[in-house]
CSV table of C-alpha atoms in Angstrom, one decimal:
chain,number,residue,atom,x,y,z
A,6,UNK,CA,145.8,62.3,112.6
A,7,UNK,CA,148.7,64.6,111.5
A,8,UNK,CA,147.4,68.2,111.5
A,9,UNK,CA,149.6,71.0,112.5
A,10,UNK,CA,147.3,73.4,114.4
A,11,UNK,CA,150.0,75.6,115.7
A,12,UNK,CA,151.0,76.5,112.2
A,13,UNK,CA,150.3,80.3,111.1
A,14,UNK,CA,148.7,78.8,108.0
A,15,UNK,CA,146.1,76.7,109.6
A,16,UNK,CA,145.5,79.8,112.6
A,17,UNK,CA,144.9,82.2,109.6
A,18,UNK,CA,141.9,79.9,108.5
A,19,UNK,CA,139.9,81.1,111.8
A,20,UNK,CA,138.6,84.1,110.2
A,21,UNK,CA,136.0,86.9,111.8
A,22,UNK,CA,132.9,85.0,111.2
A,23,UNK,CA,133.9,81.4,109.2
A,24,UNK,CA,136.1,79.2,108.3
A,25,UNK,CA,138.0,79.8,104.6
A,26,UNK,CA,141.2,78.8,103.4
A,27,UNK,CA,143.2,76.6,100.4
A,28,UNK,CA,142.5,72.8,100.0
A,29,UNK,CA,146.5,71.7,101.2
A,30,UNK,CA,147.9,69.0,103.6
A,31,UNK,CA,148.6,72.2,105.6
A,32,UNK,CA,145.2,74.1,105.5
A,33,UNK,CA,142.2,72.0,104.5
A,34,UNK,CA,142.5,68.6,104.3
A,35,UNK,CA,140.6,65.2,105.4
A,36,UNK,CA,141.9,64.7,108.6
A,37,UNK,CA,141.8,69.0,109.2
A,38,UNK,CA,138.3,69.3,108.4
A,39,UNK,CA,137.2,66.2,110.5
A,40,UNK,CA,139.2,67.8,113.5
A,41,UNK,CA,137.5,71.6,113.0
A,42,UNK,CA,134.1,69.5,112.7
A,43,UNK,CA,134.5,67.6,115.8
A,44,UNK,CA,135.7,70.9,117.3
A,45,UNK,CA,132.6,72.5,116.6
A,46,UNK,CA,130.3,69.3,117.7
A,47,UNK,CA,131.7,70.2,120.9
A,48,UNK,CA,130.9,74.0,120.8
A,49,UNK,CA,127.5,73.4,120.2
A,50,UNK,CA,127.1,70.3,122.8
A,51,UNK,CA,128.3,72.5,125.5
A,52,UNK,CA,125.4,75.5,124.5
A,53,UNK,CA,122.8,72.5,124.6
A,54,UNK,CA,122.6,71.5,120.9
A,55,UNK,CA,122.5,68.2,119.7
A,56,UNK,CA,122.2,68.0,116.2
A,57,UNK,CA,122.9,69.8,112.9
A,58,UNK,CA,121.7,70.5,109.6
A,59,UNK,CA,124.7,69.2,107.1
A,60,UNK,CA,125.4,70.7,103.7
A,61,UNK,CA,127.9,71.4,100.8
A,62,UNK,CA,128.5,73.5,97.9
A,63,UNK,CA,129.3,72.4,94.6
A,64,UNK,CA,133.2,72.7,94.9
A,65,UNK,CA,135.8,69.8,93.8
A,66,UNK,CA,136.7,69.2,97.4
A,67,UNK,CA,133.1,70.1,99.4
A,68,UNK,CA,132.0,66.4,98.6
A,69,UNK,CA,134.6,64.7,100.4
A,70,UNK,CA,135.4,67.4,103.0
A,71,UNK,CA,131.0,66.8,103.6
A,72,UNK,CA,131.8,63.3,104.6
A,73,UNK,CA,134.8,64.4,106.8
A,74,UNK,CA,132.7,66.9,108.8
A,75,UNK,CA,130.0,64.7,109.3
A,76,UNK,CA,132.4,62.0,110.6
A,77,UNK,CA,133.7,64.8,113.2
A,78,UNK,CA,130.8,66.0,114.1
A,79,UNK,CA,129.2,62.6,114.8
A,80,UNK,CA,132.4,61.7,117.0
A,81,UNK,CA,131.1,64.4,119.1
A,82,UNK,CA,127.9,63.1,119.6
A,83,UNK,CA,126.1,65.1,117.6
A,84,UNK,CA,123.1,64.2,115.4
A,85,UNK,CA,123.3,65.3,111.8
A,86,UNK,CA,121.1,65.6,108.6
A,87,UNK,CA,122.5,65.6,105.7
A,88,UNK,CA,121.2,67.6,103.1
A,89,UNK,CA,123.2,67.6,100.4
A,90,UNK,CA,124.2,69.5,97.5
A,91,UNK,CA,122.7,73.0,98.8
A,92,UNK,CA,123.2,77.0,99.3
A,93,UNK,CA,123.9,78.4,102.8
A,94,UNK,CA,120.5,80.1,102.6
A,95,UNK,CA,118.4,76.7,102.2
A,96,UNK,CA,120.6,75.0,104.8
A,97,UNK,CA,119.7,77.7,107.2
A,98,UNK,CA,116.1,77.4,106.3
A,99,UNK,CA,116.2,73.8,106.4
A,100,UNK,CA,117.4,74.1,110.3
A,101,UNK,CA,114.2,76.0,110.9
A,102,UNK,CA,112.4,73.7,108.7
A,103,UNK,CA,113.7,70.7,110.6
A,104,UNK,CA,114.2,72.1,114.4
A,105,UNK,CA,117.3,71.6,114.1
A,106,UNK,CA,119.2,73.8,116.1
A,107,UNK,CA,122.5,74.2,114.4
A,108,UNK,CA,124.3,74.3,111.1
A,109,UNK,CA,127.6,73.3,108.9
A,110,UNK,CA,127.9,74.1,105.3
A,111,UNK,CA,130.6,73.4,103.3
A,112,UNK,CA,131.9,76.3,101.6
A,113,UNK,CA,134.0,79.4,100.9
A,114,UNK,CA,131.5,81.3,99.6
A,115,UNK,CA,132.9,83.6,96.7
A,116,UNK,CA,136.5,82.9,97.5
A,117,UNK,CA,138.3,80.8,94.3
A,118,UNK,CA,137.5,77.1,93.6
A,119,UNK,CA,140.8,75.7,95.1
A,120,UNK,CA,139.9,77.0,98.4
A,121,UNK,CA,136.9,75.6,100.7
A,122,UNK,CA,135.6,76.3,104.5
A,123,UNK,CA,132.8,76.2,106.7
A,124,UNK,CA,130.1,78.1,107.3
A,125,UNK,CA,129.1,77.4,110.6
A,126,UNK,CA,125.7,77.9,112.7
A,127,UNK,CA,125.1,77.7,116.3
A,128,UNK,CA,121.6,78.6,116.6
A,129,UNK,CA,118.7,79.3,114.0
A,130,UNK,CA,119.5,82.3,112.1
A,131,UNK,CA,122.9,82.9,114.0
A,132,UNK,CA,126.5,82.2,113.0
A,133,UNK,CA,129.9,82.2,114.6
A,134,UNK,CA,131.5,86.0,115.1
A,135,UNK,CA,134.5,86.6,116.3
A,136,UNK,CA,134.2,85.4,119.7
A,137,UNK,CA,133.0,82.3,118.7
A,138,UNK,CA,135.9,81.3,116.0
A,139,UNK,CA,138.1,82.2,118.9
A,140,UNK,CA,136.8,79.5,120.8
A,141,UNK,CA,136.6,77.0,118.2
A,142,UNK,CA,140.4,77.7,117.6
A,143,UNK,CA,141.1,76.5,121.1
A,144,UNK,CA,138.6,73.4,121.2
A,145,UNK,CA,140.9,72.6,117.8
A,146,UNK,CA,144.1,72.5,119.7
A,147,UNK,CA,142.9,70.2,122.3
A,148,UNK,CA,142.4,67.2,119.3
A,149,UNK,CA,139.8,65.3,118.3
A,150,UNK,CA,137.6,64.0,121.5
A,151,UNK,CA,134.7,61.4,121.5
A,152,UNK,CA,131.6,62.1,123.2
A,153,UNK,CA,130.6,58.5,124.8
A,154,UNK,CA,128.2,58.4,122.2
A,155,UNK,CA,127.9,58.4,118.3
A,156,UNK,CA,125.7,60.9,116.7
A,157,UNK,CA,123.3,59.5,114.5
A,158,UNK,CA,123.3,60.2,110.9
A,159,UNK,CA,120.3,60.6,108.4
A,160,UNK,CA,119.1,62.5,105.1
A,161,UNK,CA,116.3,65.1,104.2
A,162,UNK,CA,115.5,66.7,100.7
A,163,UNK,CA,114.1,70.5,102.0
A,164,UNK,CA,114.8,71.4,98.0
A,165,UNK,CA,111.0,72.1,97.6
A,166,UNK,CA,110.5,73.2,101.1
A,167,UNK,CA,112.9,76.0,100.4
A,168,UNK,CA,111.2,76.7,97.1
A,169,UNK,CA,107.9,76.8,98.3
A,170,UNK,CA,108.9,79.1,100.9
A,171,UNK,CA,111.0,81.8,99.0
A,172,UNK,CA,108.3,82.2,96.5
A,173,UNK,CA,105.1,82.0,98.8
A,174,UNK,CA,102.8,84.4,98.4
A,175,UNK,CA,104.3,86.1,95.3
A,176,UNK,CA,103.2,86.5,92.0
A,177,UNK,CA,104.5,89.4,89.9
A,178,UNK,CA,102.3,91.9,88.4
A,179,UNK,CA,103.5,91.8,84.7
A,180,UNK,CA,105.7,89.1,83.4
A,181,UNK,CA,109.2,90.0,83.8
A,182,UNK,CA,112.1,88.5,81.6
A,183,UNK,CA,115.3,88.1,83.7
A,184,UNK,CA,118.5,86.4,83.3
A,185,UNK,CA,119.9,84.6,85.8
A,186,UNK,CA,123.9,83.8,85.7
A,187,UNK,CA,124.7,80.8,88.4
A,188,UNK,CA,128.4,80.8,87.7
A,189,UNK,CA,127.8,77.1,87.1
A,190,UNK,CA,127.7,77.3,91.0
A,191,UNK,CA,124.9,75.8,93.4
A,192,UNK,CA,122.7,78.2,92.9
A,193,UNK,CA,121.7,76.9,90.3
A,194,UNK,CA,119.5,74.3,91.9
A,195,UNK,CA,117.4,76.7,92.5
A,196,UNK,CA,117.2,79.7,90.9
A,197,UNK,CA,115.8,78.9,87.6
A,198,UNK,CA,112.7,77.1,89.1
A,199,UNK,CA,111.8,79.7,91.8
A,200,UNK,CA,112.1,82.4,89.0
A,201,UNK,CA,109.9,80.7,86.7
A,202,UNK,CA,107.8,79.8,89.7
A,203,UNK,CA,106.9,83.6,90.0
A,204,UNK,CA,106.1,83.9,86.2
A,205,UNK,CA,109.8,85.2,85.2
A,206,UNK,CA,110.6,84.3,81.8
A,207,UNK,CA,114.1,83.4,82.6
A,208,UNK,CA,117.3,83.3,80.6
A,209,UNK,CA,119.7,80.5,82.3
A,210,UNK,CA,123.6,81.7,82.1
A,211,UNK,CA,125.7,78.8,83.5
A,212,UNK,CA,122.9,77.3,85.7
A,213,UNK,CA,124.3,73.7,85.8
A,214,UNK,CA,126.3,73.1,88.4
A,215,UNK,CA,130.2,72.3,87.5
A,216,UNK,CA,132.7,72.2,90.1
A,217,UNK,CA,135.6,73.1,86.7
A,218,UNK,CA,133.7,76.1,86.4
A,219,UNK,CA,135.0,76.8,83.3
A,220,UNK,CA,134.1,79.9,82.5
A,221,UNK,CA,134.4,81.9,85.8
A,222,UNK,CA,134.2,81.5,89.3
A,223,UNK,CA,130.5,82.3,90.4
A,224,UNK,CA,131.5,86.0,91.9
A,225,UNK,CA,128.6,88.9,91.6
A,226,UNK,CA,131.3,91.3,92.4
A,227,UNK,CA,133.7,90.4,89.7
A,228,UNK,CA,133.9,92.6,86.7
A,229,UNK,CA,134.5,89.2,84.5
A,230,UNK,CA,131.2,88.1,85.4
A,231,UNK,CA,129.3,90.8,84.7
A,232,UNK,CA,130.7,91.6,81.2
A,233,UNK,CA,129.2,87.9,80.4
A,234,UNK,CA,126.0,88.8,81.8
A,235,UNK,CA,125.2,91.6,80.1
A,236,UNK,CA,126.0,90.7,76.9
A,237,UNK,CA,122.6,88.0,77.9
A,238,UNK,CA,120.6,91.1,79.2
A,239,UNK,CA,121.2,93.4,76.0
A,240,UNK,CA,121.2,90.7,73.8
A,241,UNK,CA,118.5,91.7,70.8
A,242,UNK,CA,116.5,88.5,71.1
A,243,UNK,CA,116.5,88.9,74.8
A,244,UNK,CA,116.2,92.1,75.9
A,245,UNK,CA,115.6,91.1,79.7
A,246,UNK,CA,114.1,93.3,82.4
A,247,UNK,CA,116.9,92.7,85.0
A,248,UNK,CA,119.7,90.5,85.2
A,249,UNK,CA,120.6,88.1,88.5
A,250,UNK,CA,123.4,86.5,89.0
A,251,UNK,CA,124.3,84.5,92.5
A,252,UNK,CA,127.5,83.6,94.5
A,253,UNK,CA,128.7,79.9,94.8
A,254,UNK,CA,126.9,79.6,97.9
A,255,UNK,CA,123.6,81.3,96.8
A,256,UNK,CA,123.9,84.4,99.4
A,257,UNK,CA,125.0,87.1,97.8
A,258,UNK,CA,123.2,88.9,95.1
A,259,UNK,CA,124.7,90.4,91.9
A,260,UNK,CA,121.8,93.1,89.7
A,261,UNK,CA,121.8,94.4,86.3
A,262,UNK,CA,119.3,96.9,84.9
A,263,UNK,CA,118.1,95.9,81.1
A,264,UNK,CA,120.6,98.4,79.6
A,265,UNK,CA,123.5,95.9,81.3
A,266,UNK,CA,124.6,98.8,83.9
A,267,UNK,CA,125.4,97.4,87.2
A,268,UNK,CA,123.3,97.9,90.3
A,269,UNK,CA,125.3,97.5,92.7
A,270,UNK,CA,123.1,96.3,96.6
A,271,UNK,CA,123.3,99.1,98.3
A,272,UNK,CA,121.0,100.8,95.3
A,273,UNK,CA,118.9,97.6,95.7
A,274,UNK,CA,118.7,97.6,99.1
A,275,UNK,CA,117.3,101.5,98.9
A,276,UNK,CA,114.5,100.0,96.5
A,277,UNK,CA,113.8,97.0,99.2
A,278,UNK,CA,113.9,99.7,101.8
A,279,UNK,CA,111.3,101.7,100.4
A,280,UNK,CA,108.6,99.3,99.9
A,281,UNK,CA,109.6,97.8,103.3
A,282,UNK,CA,109.3,101.6,105.1
A,283,UNK,CA,105.5,101.7,103.2
A,284,UNK,CA,104.7,98.2,104.9
A,285,UNK,CA,106.6,99.2,108.2
A,286,UNK,CA,106.3,103.1,109.1
A,287,UNK,CA,109.6,103.6,111.1
A,288,UNK,CA,111.5,100.4,110.6
A,289,UNK,CA,115.2,99.8,111.2
A,290,UNK,CA,117.5,99.5,108.3
A,291,UNK,CA,121.4,98.4,108.8
A,292,UNK,CA,123.8,98.5,107.1
A,293,UNK,CA,127.8,98.1,106.6
A,294,UNK,CA,130.2,100.6,105.8
A,295,UNK,CA,130.4,100.0,102.2
A,296,UNK,CA,127.2,100.8,101.6
A,297,UNK,CA,126.5,104.5,99.5
A,298,UNK,CA,125.6,107.5,101.9
A,299,UNK,CA,122.5,107.8,99.7
A,300,UNK,CA,120.9,104.6,101.5
A,301,UNK,CA,121.0,106.6,104.9
A,302,UNK,CA,119.7,109.7,103.3
A,303,UNK,CA,116.5,107.5,101.6
A,304,UNK,CA,116.1,105.5,105.2
A,305,UNK,CA,116.2,108.7,106.8
A,306,UNK,CA,114.1,110.9,104.9
A,307,UNK,CA,111.7,108.3,104.9
A,308,UNK,CA,111.1,107.8,108.6
A,309,UNK,CA,113.2,104.7,109.0
A,310,UNK,CA,116.3,104.3,111.5
A,311,UNK,CA,119.5,103.8,109.7
A,312,UNK,CA,122.5,102.2,111.5
A,313,UNK,CA,125.6,101.4,109.8
A,314,UNK,CA,128.1,98.7,110.8
A,315,UNK,CA,130.6,96.8,110.3
A,316,UNK,CA,131.0,94.2,107.1
A,317,UNK,CA,130.5,91.0,107.4
A,318,UNK,CA,127.4,88.6,107.0
A,319,UNK,CA,127.6,87.7,110.9
A,320,UNK,CA,127.9,91.1,112.2
A,321,UNK,CA,125.4,92.2,110.0
A,322,UNK,CA,123.6,89.0,110.9
A,323,UNK,CA,124.2,89.7,114.8
A,324,UNK,CA,123.4,93.5,114.8
A,325,UNK,CA,119.6,92.5,113.1
A,326,UNK,CA,118.7,90.5,115.8
A,327,UNK,CA,120.5,92.5,118.6
A,328,UNK,CA,117.7,95.6,117.0
A,329,UNK,CA,115.1,93.4,115.8
A,330,UNK,CA,115.9,95.3,112.2
A,331,UNK,CA,112.8,94.7,109.6
A,332,UNK,CA,115.9,94.6,106.9
A,333,UNK,CA,119.6,94.9,106.7
A,334,UNK,CA,122.0,94.6,103.7
A,335,UNK,CA,125.7,95.0,102.4
A,336,UNK,CA,127.5,96.4,99.5
A,337,UNK,CA,128.9,92.9,98.7
A,338,UNK,CA,125.4,91.4,98.1
A,339,UNK,CA,124.0,89.8,101.3
A,340,UNK,CA,120.5,91.2,102.4
A,341,UNK,CA,118.9,90.1,104.9
A,342,UNK,CA,115.0,90.2,106.0
A,343,UNK,CA,114.1,90.2,109.6
A,344,UNK,CA,110.1,91.0,108.6
A,345,UNK,CA,108.3,88.8,107.2
A,346,UNK,CA,111.7,86.1,106.7
A,347,UNK,CA,114.2,84.6,109.1
A,348,UNK,CA,116.8,87.0,109.4
A,349,UNK,CA,119.2,85.7,107.5
A,350,UNK,CA,121.4,85.9,104.4
A,351,UNK,CA,119.0,84.9,100.9
A,352,UNK,CA,120.1,85.9,97.8
A,353,UNK,CA,117.9,84.6,96.0
A,354,UNK,CA,114.6,85.6,98.5
A,355,UNK,CA,116.0,89.3,98.0
A,356,UNK,CA,116.3,88.8,94.4
A,357,UNK,CA,112.4,87.8,94.4
A,358,UNK,CA,111.8,91.2,96.5
A,359,UNK,CA,113.2,93.3,94.2
A,360,UNK,CA,111.7,91.4,90.9
A,361,UNK,CA,108.2,92.0,93.4
A,362,UNK,CA,109.2,95.8,93.5
A,363,UNK,CA,110.0,96.2,89.7
A,364,UNK,CA,106.7,94.6,88.2
A,365,UNK,CA,105.2,96.9,90.4
A,366,UNK,CA,106.3,99.5,89.0
A,367,UNK,CA,105.5,101.2,85.5
A,368,UNK,CA,108.7,101.7,84.2
A,369,UNK,CA,112.2,100.5,83.8
A,370,UNK,CA,114.9,99.0,86.4
A,371,UNK,CA,117.4,102.1,85.6
A,372,UNK,CA,114.3,104.1,85.6
A,373,UNK,CA,113.9,103.0,89.4
A,374,UNK,CA,117.5,103.6,90.1
A,375,UNK,CA,117.4,107.1,88.4
A,376,UNK,CA,115.0,107.6,91.7
A,377,UNK,CA,117.9,106.8,94.2
A,378,UNK,CA,120.2,109.6,95.3
A,379,UNK,CA,122.7,110.9,93.0
A,380,UNK,CA,126.0,109.6,93.9
A,381,UNK,CA,128.6,107.7,91.6
A,382,UNK,CA,130.4,104.6,93.4
A,383,UNK,CA,133.1,102.3,92.6
A,384,UNK,CA,133.1,98.6,92.3
A,385,UNK,CA,135.1,96.8,95.5
A,386,UNK,CA,138.4,96.9,94.5
A,387,UNK,CA,141.1,94.9,95.8
A,388,UNK,CA,144.9,94.9,97.0
A,389,UNK,CA,146.8,91.9,98.1
A,390,UNK,CA,148.2,92.3,101.6
A,391,UNK,CA,148.7,89.3,103.6
A,392,UNK,CA,146.9,88.0,106.5
A,393,UNK,CA,149.1,88.1,109.1
A,394,UNK,CA,149.5,91.8,108.8
A,395,UNK,CA,146.7,93.2,106.9
A,396,UNK,CA,144.7,94.2,110.5
A,397,UNK,CA,147.9,96.1,111.5
A,398,UNK,CA,148.5,97.7,108.1
A,399,UNK,CA,144.6,99.1,108.3
A,400,UNK,CA,144.9,100.2,111.8
A,401,UNK,CA,148.0,102.3,111.0
A,402,UNK,CA,145.9,103.3,107.8
A,403,UNK,CA,143.0,104.4,110.6
A,404,UNK,CA,145.5,106.5,112.8
A,405,UNK,CA,147.0,108.5,109.7
A,406,UNK,CA,143.7,109.2,108.4
A,407,UNK,CA,142.5,110.4,112.0
A,408,UNK,CA,145.2,112.4,112.4
A,409,UNK,CA,144.8,114.0,109.6
A,410,UNK,CA,140.8,114.3,109.6
A,411,UNK,CA,139.8,113.6,112.3
A,412,UNK,CA,136.4,112.9,113.5
A,413,UNK,CA,135.1,112.9,109.7
A,414,UNK,CA,137.0,109.3,109.7
A,415,UNK,CA,134.0,106.5,110.6
A,416,UNK,CA,136.3,103.6,112.0
A,417,UNK,CA,133.9,100.9,112.9
A,418,UNK,CA,135.4,98.5,110.4
A,419,UNK,CA,138.8,100.2,108.4
A,420,UNK,CA,138.7,103.1,108.0
A,421,UNK,CA,136.1,105.7,105.6
A,422,UNK,CA,136.8,108.8,105.4
A,423,UNK,CA,134.4,111.7,104.5
A,424,UNK,CA,135.2,114.5,102.5
A,425,UNK,CA,131.7,115.8,102.5
A,426,UNK,CA,131.0,115.8,98.7
A,427,UNK,CA,132.2,111.9,98.8
A,428,UNK,CA,133.8,109.3,100.9
A,429,UNK,CA,136.8,106.5,100.4
A,430,UNK,CA,137.4,103.4,102.7
A,431,UNK,CA,140.2,100.9,103.0
A,432,UNK,CA,139.1,97.7,105.0
A,433,UNK,CA,141.0,94.4,105.9
A,434,UNK,CA,139.1,91.5,104.1
A,435,UNK,CA,138.0,89.2,106.2
A,436,UNK,CA,137.7,86.2,104.0
A,437,UNK,CA,141.2,87.0,101.5
A,438,UNK,CA,144.5,88.1,102.3
A,439,UNK,CA,143.6,91.5,100.9
A,440,UNK,CA,142.4,95.0,101.4
A,441,UNK,CA,139.2,96.4,100.2
A,442,UNK,CA,139.1,99.6,98.9
A,443,UNK,CA,136.3,101.9,97.6
A,444,UNK,CA,135.3,105.4,96.3
A,445,UNK,CA,132.1,107.7,96.3
A,446,UNK,CA,131.2,110.5,94.7
A,447,UNK,CA,128.9,112.8,93.1
A,448,UNK,CA,131.2,113.1,90.1
A,449,UNK,CA,133.3,111.0,88.2
A,450,UNK,CA,136.4,113.8,89.0
A,451,UNK,CA,135.7,113.6,92.3
A,452,UNK,CA,135.9,110.1,92.4
A,453,UNK,CA,139.4,110.2,90.7
A,454,UNK,CA,140.8,112.6,93.2
A,455,UNK,CA,139.4,110.5,95.9
A,456,UNK,CA,140.8,107.4,94.6
A,457,UNK,CA,144.3,109.1,94.0
A,458,UNK,CA,144.5,110.4,97.5
A,459,UNK,CA,143.9,107.1,98.8
A,460,UNK,CA,146.3,105.8,96.0
A,461,UNK,CA,149.3,107.6,97.4
A,462,UNK,CA,148.5,107.1,100.8
A,463,UNK,CA,148.2,103.1,100.6
A,464,UNK,CA,151.2,103.0,97.9
A,465,UNK,CA,153.3,104.2,100.8
A,466,UNK,CA,152.1,100.8,102.9
A,467,UNK,CA,155.2,98.1,101.7
A,468,UNK,CA,152.8,95.4,102.8
A,469,UNK,CA,149.7,96.6,100.6
A,470,UNK,CA,150.5,95.1,96.7
A,471,UNK,CA,150.3,98.1,94.0
A,472,UNK,CA,148.7,96.1,91.7
A,473,UNK,CA,144.8,96.8,92.6
A,474,UNK,CA,142.6,94.2,90.8
A,475,UNK,CA,139.1,95.0,89.9
A,476,UNK,CA,139.8,98.7,89.5
A,477,UNK,CA,138.6,100.3,86.6
A,478,UNK,CA,140.1,103.4,87.0
A,479,UNK,CA,143.4,102.4,86.5
């Protein structure tokens, strides 16, 4: 097995809380996938776990990599339950449903199709964090190891059980017309049927899984994908009440109102939190540094406990379990229910809960959103910055902002600079060689002023590509 585990490109795949790399001989290949899965098997065995659920998304490389992952796990003595083509939330659910403690999902989430990777669960509703990722890499450097026994392999079909669970007890108070965009990703295996079950008239957009991704890769944050969904939502023969979009492995949601306006997930979280706080007074809501200030205001004003935390599905998930929180979410579309669900991020379940809120309301989704605090927020803007320098660049920017703005800088994950009438954020992406940049203010003019301030600061860093992507203010 010829894998250079010390190569910078290989080491860079071990990110903060999952593994992602390009499908190349230097990064993810049949050999490296088997080696990494074998190391994960040994990590599980050291924790007394002897079985794992394995699934895969519909990237071109995923089915073959799934076979290599099964081979690596069974060589380490781990019994494997193969659930086939699926989404990450269905895999996490399958752990609970089948009583299997661990899970390995072949996916790179919303990364482009030439990427692949793994999401790794070392317990029910618990995925690897930074310390475990470092441990995993150390085990990889030891090479593949056997355990003295080969793990067994079996298969299970948990699709219907998952659909039963996410739709259980949900009957909409009134029928809704919903446009659904799965971007030809694996979420199409589940989303249409789930929404039909709860009483939606559903209009499908690219719900057939297709590993060529002929239109765009499924990513709810991508403006191109949102343009196409907007056309369907507002089509005169459709006039949907809402549009829902799902990423490549079904754990991130995108929402659009009946006019085709984007409803970012922090606004969705406000609407979900309102209902939650009626049912669970004083509940804790965890949210990431990219979320609107309006979320904190709403939760606090309604008697709840708002907690800001680091961006990243494993970070937010861990904080939810640490605090025994009832709800958590990220601006990127990961939403976690601790109350009444399992505490993992499930875009389909979150979408169903949102539609339940909308159906209980006499008006429109745009009308509901209009009742949330009046802040304007940019989309997630990206600037390329190499993996091997991006964290150092952000550390430097944090120091510079702190020198100028002092305790107005929140540094739990990058630099979120509070200007009183708005804020700006720059942080290193956990999954791609880039920085993530977001701005918020009460007027577009002020938002542009904050953007200009950040633009000047970032342009002074030669490591950052000046060509910002997904930036509507350029």
